[in-house]
Coordinates of C-alpha atoms and ligand atoms in Angstrom, one line a residue:
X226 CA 19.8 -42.3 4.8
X227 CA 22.6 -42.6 1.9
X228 CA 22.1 -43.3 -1.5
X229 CA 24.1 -45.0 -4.0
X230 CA 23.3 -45.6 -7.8
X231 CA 24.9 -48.3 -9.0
X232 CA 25.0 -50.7 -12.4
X233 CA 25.5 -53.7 -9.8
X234 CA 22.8 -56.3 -10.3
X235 CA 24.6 -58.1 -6.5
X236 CA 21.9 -58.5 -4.5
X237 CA 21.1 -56.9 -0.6
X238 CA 19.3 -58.2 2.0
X239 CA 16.2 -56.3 1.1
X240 CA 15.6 -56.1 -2.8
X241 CA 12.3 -54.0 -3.9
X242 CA 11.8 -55.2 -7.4
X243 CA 8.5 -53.8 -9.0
X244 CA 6.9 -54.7 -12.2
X245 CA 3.9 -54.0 -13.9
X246 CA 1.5 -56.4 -15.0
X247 CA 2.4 -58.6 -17.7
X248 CA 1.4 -61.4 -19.9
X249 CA 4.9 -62.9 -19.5
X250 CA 6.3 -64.5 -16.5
X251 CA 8.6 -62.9 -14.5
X252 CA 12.7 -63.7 -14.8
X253 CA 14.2 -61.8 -12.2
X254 CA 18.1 -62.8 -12.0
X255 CA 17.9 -66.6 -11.4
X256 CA 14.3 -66.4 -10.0
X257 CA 11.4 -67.3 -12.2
X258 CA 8.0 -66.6 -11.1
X259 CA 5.5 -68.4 -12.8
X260 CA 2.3 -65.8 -13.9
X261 CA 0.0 -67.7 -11.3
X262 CA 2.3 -66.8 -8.3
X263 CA 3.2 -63.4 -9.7
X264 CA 2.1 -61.7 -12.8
X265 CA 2.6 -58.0 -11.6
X266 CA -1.5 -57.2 -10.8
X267 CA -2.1 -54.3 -8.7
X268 CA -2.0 -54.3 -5.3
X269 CA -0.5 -57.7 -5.6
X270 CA 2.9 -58.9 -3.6
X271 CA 5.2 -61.7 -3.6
X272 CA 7.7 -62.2 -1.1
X273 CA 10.9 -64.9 -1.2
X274 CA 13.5 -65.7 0.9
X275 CA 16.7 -67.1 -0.1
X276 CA 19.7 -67.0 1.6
X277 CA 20.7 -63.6 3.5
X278 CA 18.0 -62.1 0.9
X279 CA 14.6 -61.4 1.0
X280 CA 13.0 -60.3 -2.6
X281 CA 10.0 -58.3 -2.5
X282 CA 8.2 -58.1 -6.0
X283 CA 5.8 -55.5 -5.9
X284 CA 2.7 -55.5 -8.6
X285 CA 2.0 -52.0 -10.1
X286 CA -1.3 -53.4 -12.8
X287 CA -1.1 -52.4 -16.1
X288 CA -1.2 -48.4 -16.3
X289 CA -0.9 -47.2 -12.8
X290 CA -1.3 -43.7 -12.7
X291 CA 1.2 -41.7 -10.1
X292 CA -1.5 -42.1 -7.2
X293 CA -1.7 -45.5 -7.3
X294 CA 1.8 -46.1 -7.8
X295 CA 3.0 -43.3 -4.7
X296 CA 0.4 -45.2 -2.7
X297 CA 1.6 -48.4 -3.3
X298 CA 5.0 -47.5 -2.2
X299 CA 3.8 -45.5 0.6
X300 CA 2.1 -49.2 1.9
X301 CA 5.1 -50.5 1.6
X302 CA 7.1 -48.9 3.3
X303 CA 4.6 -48.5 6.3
X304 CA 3.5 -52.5 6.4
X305 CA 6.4 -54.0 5.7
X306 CA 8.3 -51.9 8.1
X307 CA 10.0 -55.1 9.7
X308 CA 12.1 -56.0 6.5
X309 CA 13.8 -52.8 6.2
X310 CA 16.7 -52.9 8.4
X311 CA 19.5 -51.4 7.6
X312 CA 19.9 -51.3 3.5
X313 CA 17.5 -51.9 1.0
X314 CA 18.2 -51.9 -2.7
X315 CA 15.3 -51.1 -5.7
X316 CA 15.6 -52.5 -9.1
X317 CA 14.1 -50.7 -12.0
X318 CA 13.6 -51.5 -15.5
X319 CA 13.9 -49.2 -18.4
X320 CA 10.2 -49.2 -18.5
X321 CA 9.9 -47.3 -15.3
X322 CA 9.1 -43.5 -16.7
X323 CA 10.8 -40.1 -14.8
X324 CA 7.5 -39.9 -13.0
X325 CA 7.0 -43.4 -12.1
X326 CA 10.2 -43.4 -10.3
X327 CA 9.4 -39.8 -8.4
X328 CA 6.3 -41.3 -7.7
X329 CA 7.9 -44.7 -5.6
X330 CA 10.3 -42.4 -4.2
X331 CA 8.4 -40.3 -2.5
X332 CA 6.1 -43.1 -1.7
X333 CA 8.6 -44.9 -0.1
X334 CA 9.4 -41.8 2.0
X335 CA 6.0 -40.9 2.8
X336 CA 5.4 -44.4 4.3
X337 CA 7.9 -43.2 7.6
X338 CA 5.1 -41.3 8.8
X339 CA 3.7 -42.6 12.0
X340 CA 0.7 -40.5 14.0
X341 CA 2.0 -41.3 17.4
X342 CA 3.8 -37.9 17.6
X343 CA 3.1 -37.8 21.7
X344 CA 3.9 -42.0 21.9
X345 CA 6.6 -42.9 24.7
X346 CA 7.9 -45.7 22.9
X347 CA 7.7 -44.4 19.4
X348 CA 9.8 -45.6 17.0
X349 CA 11.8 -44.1 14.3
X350 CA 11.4 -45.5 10.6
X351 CA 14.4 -47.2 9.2
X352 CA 14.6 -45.5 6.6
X353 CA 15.0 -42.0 8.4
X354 CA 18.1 -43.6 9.8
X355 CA 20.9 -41.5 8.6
X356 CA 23.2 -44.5 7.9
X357 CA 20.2 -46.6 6.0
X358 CA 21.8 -47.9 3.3
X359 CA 19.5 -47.2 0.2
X360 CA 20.7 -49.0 -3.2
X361 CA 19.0 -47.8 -6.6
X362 CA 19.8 -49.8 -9.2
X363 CA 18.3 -48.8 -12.7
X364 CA 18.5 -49.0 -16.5
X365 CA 18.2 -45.1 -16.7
X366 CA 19.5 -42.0 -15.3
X367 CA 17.5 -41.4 -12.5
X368 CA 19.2 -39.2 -9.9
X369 CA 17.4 -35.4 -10.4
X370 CA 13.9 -37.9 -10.3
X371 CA 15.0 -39.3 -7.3
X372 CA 16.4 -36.2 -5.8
X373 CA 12.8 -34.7 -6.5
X374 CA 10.9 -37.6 -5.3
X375 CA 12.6 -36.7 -1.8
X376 CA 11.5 -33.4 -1.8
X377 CA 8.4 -33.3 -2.7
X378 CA 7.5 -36.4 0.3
X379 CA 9.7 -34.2 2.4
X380 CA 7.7 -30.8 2.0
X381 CA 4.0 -33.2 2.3
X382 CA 5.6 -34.6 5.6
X383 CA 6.6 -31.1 7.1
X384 CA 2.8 -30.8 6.3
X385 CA 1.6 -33.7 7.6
X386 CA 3.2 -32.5 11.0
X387 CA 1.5 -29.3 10.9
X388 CA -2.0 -30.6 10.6
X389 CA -1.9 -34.0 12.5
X390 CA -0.2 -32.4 15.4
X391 CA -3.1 -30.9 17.9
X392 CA -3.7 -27.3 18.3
X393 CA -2.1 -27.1 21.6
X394 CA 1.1 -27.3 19.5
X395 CA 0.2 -26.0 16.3
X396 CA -1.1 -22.0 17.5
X397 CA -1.1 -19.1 15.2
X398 CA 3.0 -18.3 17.1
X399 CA 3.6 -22.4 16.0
X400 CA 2.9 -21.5 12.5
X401 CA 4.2 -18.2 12.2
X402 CA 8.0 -19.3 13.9
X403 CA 7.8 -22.4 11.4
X404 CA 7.3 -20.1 8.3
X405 CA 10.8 -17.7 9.8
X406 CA 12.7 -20.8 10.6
X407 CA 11.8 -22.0 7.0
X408 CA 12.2 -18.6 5.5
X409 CA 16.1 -19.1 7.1
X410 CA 16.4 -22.3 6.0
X411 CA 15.1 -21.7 2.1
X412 CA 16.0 -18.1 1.6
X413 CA 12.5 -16.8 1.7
X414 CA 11.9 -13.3 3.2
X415 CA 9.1 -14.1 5.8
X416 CA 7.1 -10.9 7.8
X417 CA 5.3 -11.9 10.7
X418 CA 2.1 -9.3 11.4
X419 CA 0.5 -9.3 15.3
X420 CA -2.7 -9.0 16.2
X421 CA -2.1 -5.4 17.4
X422 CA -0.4 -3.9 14.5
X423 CA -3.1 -6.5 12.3
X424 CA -5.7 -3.7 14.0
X425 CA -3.5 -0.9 13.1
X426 CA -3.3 -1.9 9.4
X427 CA -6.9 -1.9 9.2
X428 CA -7.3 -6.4 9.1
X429 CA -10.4 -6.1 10.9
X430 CA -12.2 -8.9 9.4
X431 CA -8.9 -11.4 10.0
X432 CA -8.5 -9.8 13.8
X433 CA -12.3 -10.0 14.5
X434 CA -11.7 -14.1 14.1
X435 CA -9.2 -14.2 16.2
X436 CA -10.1 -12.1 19.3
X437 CA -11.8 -15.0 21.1
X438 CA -8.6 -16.7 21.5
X439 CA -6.0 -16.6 24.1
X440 CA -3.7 -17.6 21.4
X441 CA -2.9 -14.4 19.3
X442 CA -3.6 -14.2 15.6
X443 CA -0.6 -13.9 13.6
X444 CA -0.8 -12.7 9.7
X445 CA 2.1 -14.5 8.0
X446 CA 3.5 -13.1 4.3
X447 CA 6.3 -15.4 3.1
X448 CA 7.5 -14.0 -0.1
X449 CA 9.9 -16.4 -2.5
X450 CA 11.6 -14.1 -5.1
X451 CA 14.7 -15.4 -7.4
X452 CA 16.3 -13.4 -9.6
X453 CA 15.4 -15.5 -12.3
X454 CA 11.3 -14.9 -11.4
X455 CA 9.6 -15.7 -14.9
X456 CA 5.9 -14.6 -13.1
X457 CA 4.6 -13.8 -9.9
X458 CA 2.0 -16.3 -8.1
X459 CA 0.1 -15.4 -5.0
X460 CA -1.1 -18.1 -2.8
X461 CA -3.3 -17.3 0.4
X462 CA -4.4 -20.3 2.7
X463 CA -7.0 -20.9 6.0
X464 CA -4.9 -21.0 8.8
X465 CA -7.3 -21.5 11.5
X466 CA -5.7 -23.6 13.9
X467 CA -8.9 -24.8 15.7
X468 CA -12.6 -24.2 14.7
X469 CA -14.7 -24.3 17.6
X470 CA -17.5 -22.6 15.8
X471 CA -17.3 -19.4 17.8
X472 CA -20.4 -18.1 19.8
X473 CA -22.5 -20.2 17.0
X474 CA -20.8 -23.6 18.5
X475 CA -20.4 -26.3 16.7
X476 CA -22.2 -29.2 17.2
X477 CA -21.0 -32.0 15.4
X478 CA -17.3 -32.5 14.0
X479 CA -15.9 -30.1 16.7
X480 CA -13.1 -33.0 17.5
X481 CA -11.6 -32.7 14.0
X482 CA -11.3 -29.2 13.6
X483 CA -7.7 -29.4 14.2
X484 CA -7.6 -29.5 10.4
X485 CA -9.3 -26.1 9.7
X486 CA -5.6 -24.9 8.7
X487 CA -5.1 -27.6 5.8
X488 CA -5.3 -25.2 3.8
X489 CA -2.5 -22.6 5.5
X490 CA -0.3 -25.8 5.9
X491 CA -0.9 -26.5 2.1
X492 CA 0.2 -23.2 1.4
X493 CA 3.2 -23.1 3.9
X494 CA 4.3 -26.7 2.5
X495 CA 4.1 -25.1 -1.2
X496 CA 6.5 -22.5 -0.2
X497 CA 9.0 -24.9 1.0
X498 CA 9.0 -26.9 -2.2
X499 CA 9.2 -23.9 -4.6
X500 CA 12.1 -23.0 -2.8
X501 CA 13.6 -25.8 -2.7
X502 CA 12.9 -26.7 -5.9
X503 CA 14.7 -23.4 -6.4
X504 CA 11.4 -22.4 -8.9
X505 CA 12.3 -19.2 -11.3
X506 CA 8.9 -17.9 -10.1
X507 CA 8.2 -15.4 -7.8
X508 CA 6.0 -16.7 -5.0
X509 CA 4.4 -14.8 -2.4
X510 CA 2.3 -16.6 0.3
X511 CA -0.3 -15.2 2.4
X512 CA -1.4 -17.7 5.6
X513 CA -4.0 -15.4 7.9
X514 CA -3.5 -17.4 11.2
X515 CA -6.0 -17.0 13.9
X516 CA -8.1 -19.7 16.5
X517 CA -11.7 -19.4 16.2
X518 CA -12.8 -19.3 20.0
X519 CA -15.8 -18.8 22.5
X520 CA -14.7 -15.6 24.8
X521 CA -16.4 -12.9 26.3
X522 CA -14.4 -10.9 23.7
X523 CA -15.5 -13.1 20.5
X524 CA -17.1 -11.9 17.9
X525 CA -21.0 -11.6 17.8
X526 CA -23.5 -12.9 15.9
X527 CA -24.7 -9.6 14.3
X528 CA -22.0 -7.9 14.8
X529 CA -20.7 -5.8 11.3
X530 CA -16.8 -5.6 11.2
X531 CA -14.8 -3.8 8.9
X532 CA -12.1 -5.0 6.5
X533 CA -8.9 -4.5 4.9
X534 CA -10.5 -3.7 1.6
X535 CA -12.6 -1.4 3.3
X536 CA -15.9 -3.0 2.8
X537 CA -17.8 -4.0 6.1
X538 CA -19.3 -7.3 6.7
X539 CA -22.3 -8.5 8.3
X540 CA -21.5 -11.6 10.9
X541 CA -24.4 -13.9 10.3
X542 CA -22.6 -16.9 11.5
X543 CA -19.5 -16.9 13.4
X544 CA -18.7 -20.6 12.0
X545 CA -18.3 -18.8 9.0
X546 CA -14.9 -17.6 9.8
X547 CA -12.6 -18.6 7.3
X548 CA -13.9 -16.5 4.4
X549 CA -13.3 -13.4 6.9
X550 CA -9.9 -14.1 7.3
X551 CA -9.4 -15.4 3.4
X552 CA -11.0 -12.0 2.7
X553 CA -8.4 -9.6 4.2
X554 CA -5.5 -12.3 3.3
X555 CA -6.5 -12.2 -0.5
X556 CA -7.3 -8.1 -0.3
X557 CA -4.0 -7.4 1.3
X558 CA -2.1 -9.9 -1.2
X559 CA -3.4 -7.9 -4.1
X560 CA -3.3 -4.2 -2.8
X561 CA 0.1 -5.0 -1.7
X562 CA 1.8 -7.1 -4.0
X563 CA -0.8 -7.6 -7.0
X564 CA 0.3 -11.1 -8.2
X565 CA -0.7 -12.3 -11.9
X566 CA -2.0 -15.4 -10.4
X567 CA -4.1 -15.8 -7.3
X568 CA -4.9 -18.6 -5.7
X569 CA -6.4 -19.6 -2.1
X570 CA -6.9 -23.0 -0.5
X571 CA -9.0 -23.7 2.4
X572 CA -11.1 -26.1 4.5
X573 CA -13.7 -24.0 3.8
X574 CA -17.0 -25.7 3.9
X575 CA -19.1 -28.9 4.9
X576 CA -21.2 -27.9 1.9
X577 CA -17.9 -29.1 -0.4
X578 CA -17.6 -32.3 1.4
X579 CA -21.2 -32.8 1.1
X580 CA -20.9 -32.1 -3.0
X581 CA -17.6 -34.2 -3.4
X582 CA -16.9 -36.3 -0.8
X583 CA -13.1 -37.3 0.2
X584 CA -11.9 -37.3 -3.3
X585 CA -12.0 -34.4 -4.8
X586 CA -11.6 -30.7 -3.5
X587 CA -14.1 -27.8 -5.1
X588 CA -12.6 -25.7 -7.7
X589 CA -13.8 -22.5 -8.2
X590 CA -12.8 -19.6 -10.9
X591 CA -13.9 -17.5 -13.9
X592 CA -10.3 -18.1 -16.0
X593 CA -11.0 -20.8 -17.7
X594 CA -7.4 -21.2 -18.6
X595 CA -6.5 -21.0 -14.9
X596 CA -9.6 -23.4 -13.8
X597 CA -8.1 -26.1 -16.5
X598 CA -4.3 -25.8 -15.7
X599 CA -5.4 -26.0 -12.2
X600 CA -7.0 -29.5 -12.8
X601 CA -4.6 -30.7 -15.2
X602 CA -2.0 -30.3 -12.4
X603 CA -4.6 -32.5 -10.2
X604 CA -5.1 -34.8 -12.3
X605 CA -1.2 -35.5 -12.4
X606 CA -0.5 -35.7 -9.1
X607 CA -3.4 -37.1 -8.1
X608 CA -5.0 -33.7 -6.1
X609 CA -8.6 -34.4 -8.1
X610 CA -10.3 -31.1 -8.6
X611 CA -13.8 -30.4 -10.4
X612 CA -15.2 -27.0 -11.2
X613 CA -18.3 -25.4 -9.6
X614 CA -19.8 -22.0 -10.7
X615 CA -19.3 -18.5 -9.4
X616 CA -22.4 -17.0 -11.3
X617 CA -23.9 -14.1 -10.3
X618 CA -27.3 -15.2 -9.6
X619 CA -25.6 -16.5 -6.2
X620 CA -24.9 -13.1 -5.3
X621 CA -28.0 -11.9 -4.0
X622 CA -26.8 -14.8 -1.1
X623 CA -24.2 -12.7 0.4
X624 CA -26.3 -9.5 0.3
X625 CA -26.9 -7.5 3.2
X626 CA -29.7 -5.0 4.5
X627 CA -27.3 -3.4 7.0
X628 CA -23.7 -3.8 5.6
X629 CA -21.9 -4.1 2.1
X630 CA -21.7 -8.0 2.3
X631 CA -23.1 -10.7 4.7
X632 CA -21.3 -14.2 5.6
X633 CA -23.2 -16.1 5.2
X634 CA -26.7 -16.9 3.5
X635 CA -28.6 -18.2 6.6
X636 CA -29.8 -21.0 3.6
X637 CA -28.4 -24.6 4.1
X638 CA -28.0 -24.6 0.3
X639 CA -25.4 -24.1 -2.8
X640 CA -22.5 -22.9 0.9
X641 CA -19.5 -23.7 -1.0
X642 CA -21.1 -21.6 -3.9
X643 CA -21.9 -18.7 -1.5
X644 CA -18.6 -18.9 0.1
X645 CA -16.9 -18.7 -2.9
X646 CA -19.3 -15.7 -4.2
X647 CA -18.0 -13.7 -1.2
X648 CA -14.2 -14.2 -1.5
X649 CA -14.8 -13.2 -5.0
X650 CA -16.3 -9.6 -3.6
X651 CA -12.7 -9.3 -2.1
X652 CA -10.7 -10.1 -5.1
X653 CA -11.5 -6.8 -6.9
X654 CA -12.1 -8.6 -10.2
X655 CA -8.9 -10.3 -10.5
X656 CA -8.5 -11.6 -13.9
X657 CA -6.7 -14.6 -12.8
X658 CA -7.9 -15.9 -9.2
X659 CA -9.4 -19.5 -8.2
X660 CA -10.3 -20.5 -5.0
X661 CA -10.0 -24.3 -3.5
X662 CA -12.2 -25.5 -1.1
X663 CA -10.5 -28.7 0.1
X664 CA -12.9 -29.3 3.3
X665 CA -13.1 -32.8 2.2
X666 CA -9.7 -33.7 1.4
X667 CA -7.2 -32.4 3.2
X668 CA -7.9 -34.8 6.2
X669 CA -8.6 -38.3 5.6
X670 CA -9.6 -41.6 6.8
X671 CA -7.4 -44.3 4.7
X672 CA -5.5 -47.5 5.7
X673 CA -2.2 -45.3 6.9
X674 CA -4.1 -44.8 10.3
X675 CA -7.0 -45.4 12.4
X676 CA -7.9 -42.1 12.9
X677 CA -8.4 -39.3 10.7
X678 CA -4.8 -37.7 9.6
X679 CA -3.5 -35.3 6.9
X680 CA -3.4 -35.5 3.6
X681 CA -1.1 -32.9 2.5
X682 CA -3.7 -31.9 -0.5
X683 CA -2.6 -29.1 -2.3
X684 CA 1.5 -29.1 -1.9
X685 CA 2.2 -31.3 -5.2
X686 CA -0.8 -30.0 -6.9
X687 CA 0.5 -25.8 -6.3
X688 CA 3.9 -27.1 -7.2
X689 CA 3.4 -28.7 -10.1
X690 CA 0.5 -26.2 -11.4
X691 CA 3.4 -23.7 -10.8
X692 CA 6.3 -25.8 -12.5
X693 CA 4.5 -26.1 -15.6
X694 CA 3.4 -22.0 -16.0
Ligands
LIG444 N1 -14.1 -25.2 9.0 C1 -15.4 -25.3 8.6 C2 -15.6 -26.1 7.3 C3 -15.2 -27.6 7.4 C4 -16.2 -28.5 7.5 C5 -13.9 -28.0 7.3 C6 -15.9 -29.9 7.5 C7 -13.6 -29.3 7.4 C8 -14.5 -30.3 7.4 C9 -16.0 -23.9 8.3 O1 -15.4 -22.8 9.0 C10 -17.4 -23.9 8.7 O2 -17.7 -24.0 9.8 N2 -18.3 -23.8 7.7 C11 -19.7 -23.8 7.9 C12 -20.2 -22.5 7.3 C13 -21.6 -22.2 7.7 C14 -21.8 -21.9 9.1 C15 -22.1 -21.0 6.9 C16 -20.3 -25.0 7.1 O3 -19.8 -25.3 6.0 O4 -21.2 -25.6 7.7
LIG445 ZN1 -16.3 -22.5 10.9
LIG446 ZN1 -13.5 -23.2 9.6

């Protein structure tokens, strides 16, 4: 697709005009819309025809925050596929704000997603047509907006791909080649750890997980570092690419456990925006990536494992894998590269879809400073985030007779809580760590498909909480 700014008010044959709501009715070159036909309410759309152009005037309501208004876009683009053909051109008023514009841009972008990935006859989206003619006319300067709007759909999208596409494709080597290839492409220095030399370095909890699987576990470090780094971040995400429970099977929700690396993909799709945001931060991303599989070699039930940070772990429940593998991810990140920041992200539990349904991930941490900037960011992008508590009176749910730590309560109670209570035993204390549980988030039923599909929660939310450090 090229794009042209341009002060030209000469209309195309697709015009995307968007207003907000207004008392006033709408005068739009020599169209008048009369507030009964049009008044700019949300959700609302008018389309004309007249001559070789069709004018699509697209309500926004009175305040739309930057969900509603990426969302709205996003519909766009996906519903009214038909009318973009080959050029389109967007009006916007002075009253459009750097953020409102980001937000339509990447909305616009985000709507040429289509799930049929394995379709015969699947069609490409206009607009991904490299000769799509794309027209932005606007009262303000909006090119570094616009330029950012495109990367920041085009990082969700990569992760889009990585969670809707089934685990047959997506194994710990898919994951592992996708963070070299975008290590080559973004100048990020990427190291790839086996499940063999994983066992040598001592990540028994994180090999453990994995040795089920035909599929090997890889242990993926992509480290971002400009000369210009301000601070250093460290991110760790759940990259398993298929939960079938282990030995203690699942049985219910197995079918969707394609999304059990959301969180990994969350954290791979952060990397690729920082860098190509070209951050001054220095970034290093930790994405343990293993299947969780039932083998003669799993994993037992009662088994005790060992661990990076030395500690040795009590398997009460092999469904409660990904705190094992978030364990030696977030001790290695800090022994080895002690960020200021930590934070992981992970489909961790049904306990934090239970608490918050599909709107808002659980946010755990003791900084309160982190735990605020951490929603603000949220709230901004839209990634809602509320706060539950890491007390110590939960403790006492990850103690174990035999070992230093257990995983998992054996109590169908306060799981998020517990789970987060026994990543915290791995953190060492660190002054600055919160951890996301985005079970309920990060793959979503909505109107952009029929079946359950990615939401890319966490990418704009990581970004933008490390943008604004
Ligand atoms: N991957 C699941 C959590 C999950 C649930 C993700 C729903 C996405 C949607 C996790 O590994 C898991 O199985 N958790 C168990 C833990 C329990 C056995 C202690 C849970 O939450 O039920
Ligand atoms: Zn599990
Ligand atoms: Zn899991």
């Amino acid at each position: 697709m090229k794009i042209q700014y341009t002060n030209n008010q000469s209309l195309k044959k697709l015009n995307l005009i968007p207003y907000f709501e207004t008392e006033e009715s709408i005068v739009f070159n020599e169209i008048k819309l009369s507030k009964s036909v049009f008044s700019g309410k949300k959700d609302s759309l008018h389309l004309l025809e007249m001559d070789e152009n069709l004018f699509l005037f697209v309500g926004l309501g009175k305040e739309p925050d930057y969900k509603i208004i990426k969302t709205t876009f996003r519909r766009l683009s996906a519903k009214q596929i038909l009318h973009f053909k080959e050029e389109a051109k967007l009006f916007l008023s002075a009253d459009f704000s750097n953020e409102n514009v980001e937000a339509i841009i990447s909305g616009l972008w985000l709507g040429t997603y289509q799930l049929g990935h394995y379709k015969k006859d699947k069609k490409q989206h206009p607009l991904e047509n490299d000769d799509f003619d794309f027209e932005i006319n606007s009262a303000l300067e909006v090119k570094n907006t616009v330029i950012k709007g495109l990367k920041i759909a085009k990082a969700q999208l990569e992760t889009y791909h990585l969670v809707d596409l089934p685990p047959n494709k997506i194994t710990p080597k898919h994951l592992a080649d996708w963070a070299m290839q975008t290590g080559k492409n973004y100048g990020i220095e990427v190291t790839v750890i086996g499940a063999e030399q994983a066992y040598i370095l001592g990540l028994n909890a994180f090999v453990s997980v994995g040795k089920g699987s035909a599929n090997e576990s890889q242990f993926i470090i992509m480290d971002y570092h400009p000369t210009n780094a301000k601070k250093h971040i460290g991110l760790v995400g759940k990259g398993i690419t298929f939960d079938t429970g282990g030995l203690n099977i699942k049985t219910a929700g197995m079918v969707h456990m394609k999304c059990d690396m959301a969180g990994g993909a969350a954290v791979l799709g952060s990397m690729l925006l920082i860098a190509d945001l070209q951050l001054p931060y220095r970034v290093t991303a930790i994405v343990p990536a293993c299947e969780n599989s039932v083998d003669a070699n799993s994993f037992l039930p009662s088994d005790v494992i060992g661990s990076y940070s030395g500690h040795s772990i009590e398997i009460i429940d092999t469904d409660a894998e990904g705190r094992l593998i978030l364990a030696d991810g977030l001790a290695y990140l800090i022994k080895n590269y002690n960020p200021e920041t930590v934070i992981d992200i992970a489909t961790l539990t049904g306990s934090s879809v239970a608490t918050f349904g599909y709107e808002c991930g659980a946010l755990f941490s003791k900084n309160d400073k982190l735990l605020k900037q951490l929603q603000k960011s949220g709230d901004i992008t839209g990634e809602r985030l509320w706060p539950l508590p890491l007390w110590d009176v939960y403790k006492s749910d990850i103690e174990s007779e035999i070992a230093d730590v257990k995983n998992y309560s054996g109590k169908p109670v306060a799981g998020a809580i517990s789970a987060a209570k026994f990543l915290e035993f791995f953190t060492e204390n660190h002054v600055s760590w919160a951890h996301l549980d985005i079970a309920g988030v990060s793959f979503v039923d909505d109107e952009f498909a029929k079946t359950k599909h990615a939401s890319a929660f966490g990418v704009h939310l990581i970004t933008n909480f490390i943008e604004n450090l």
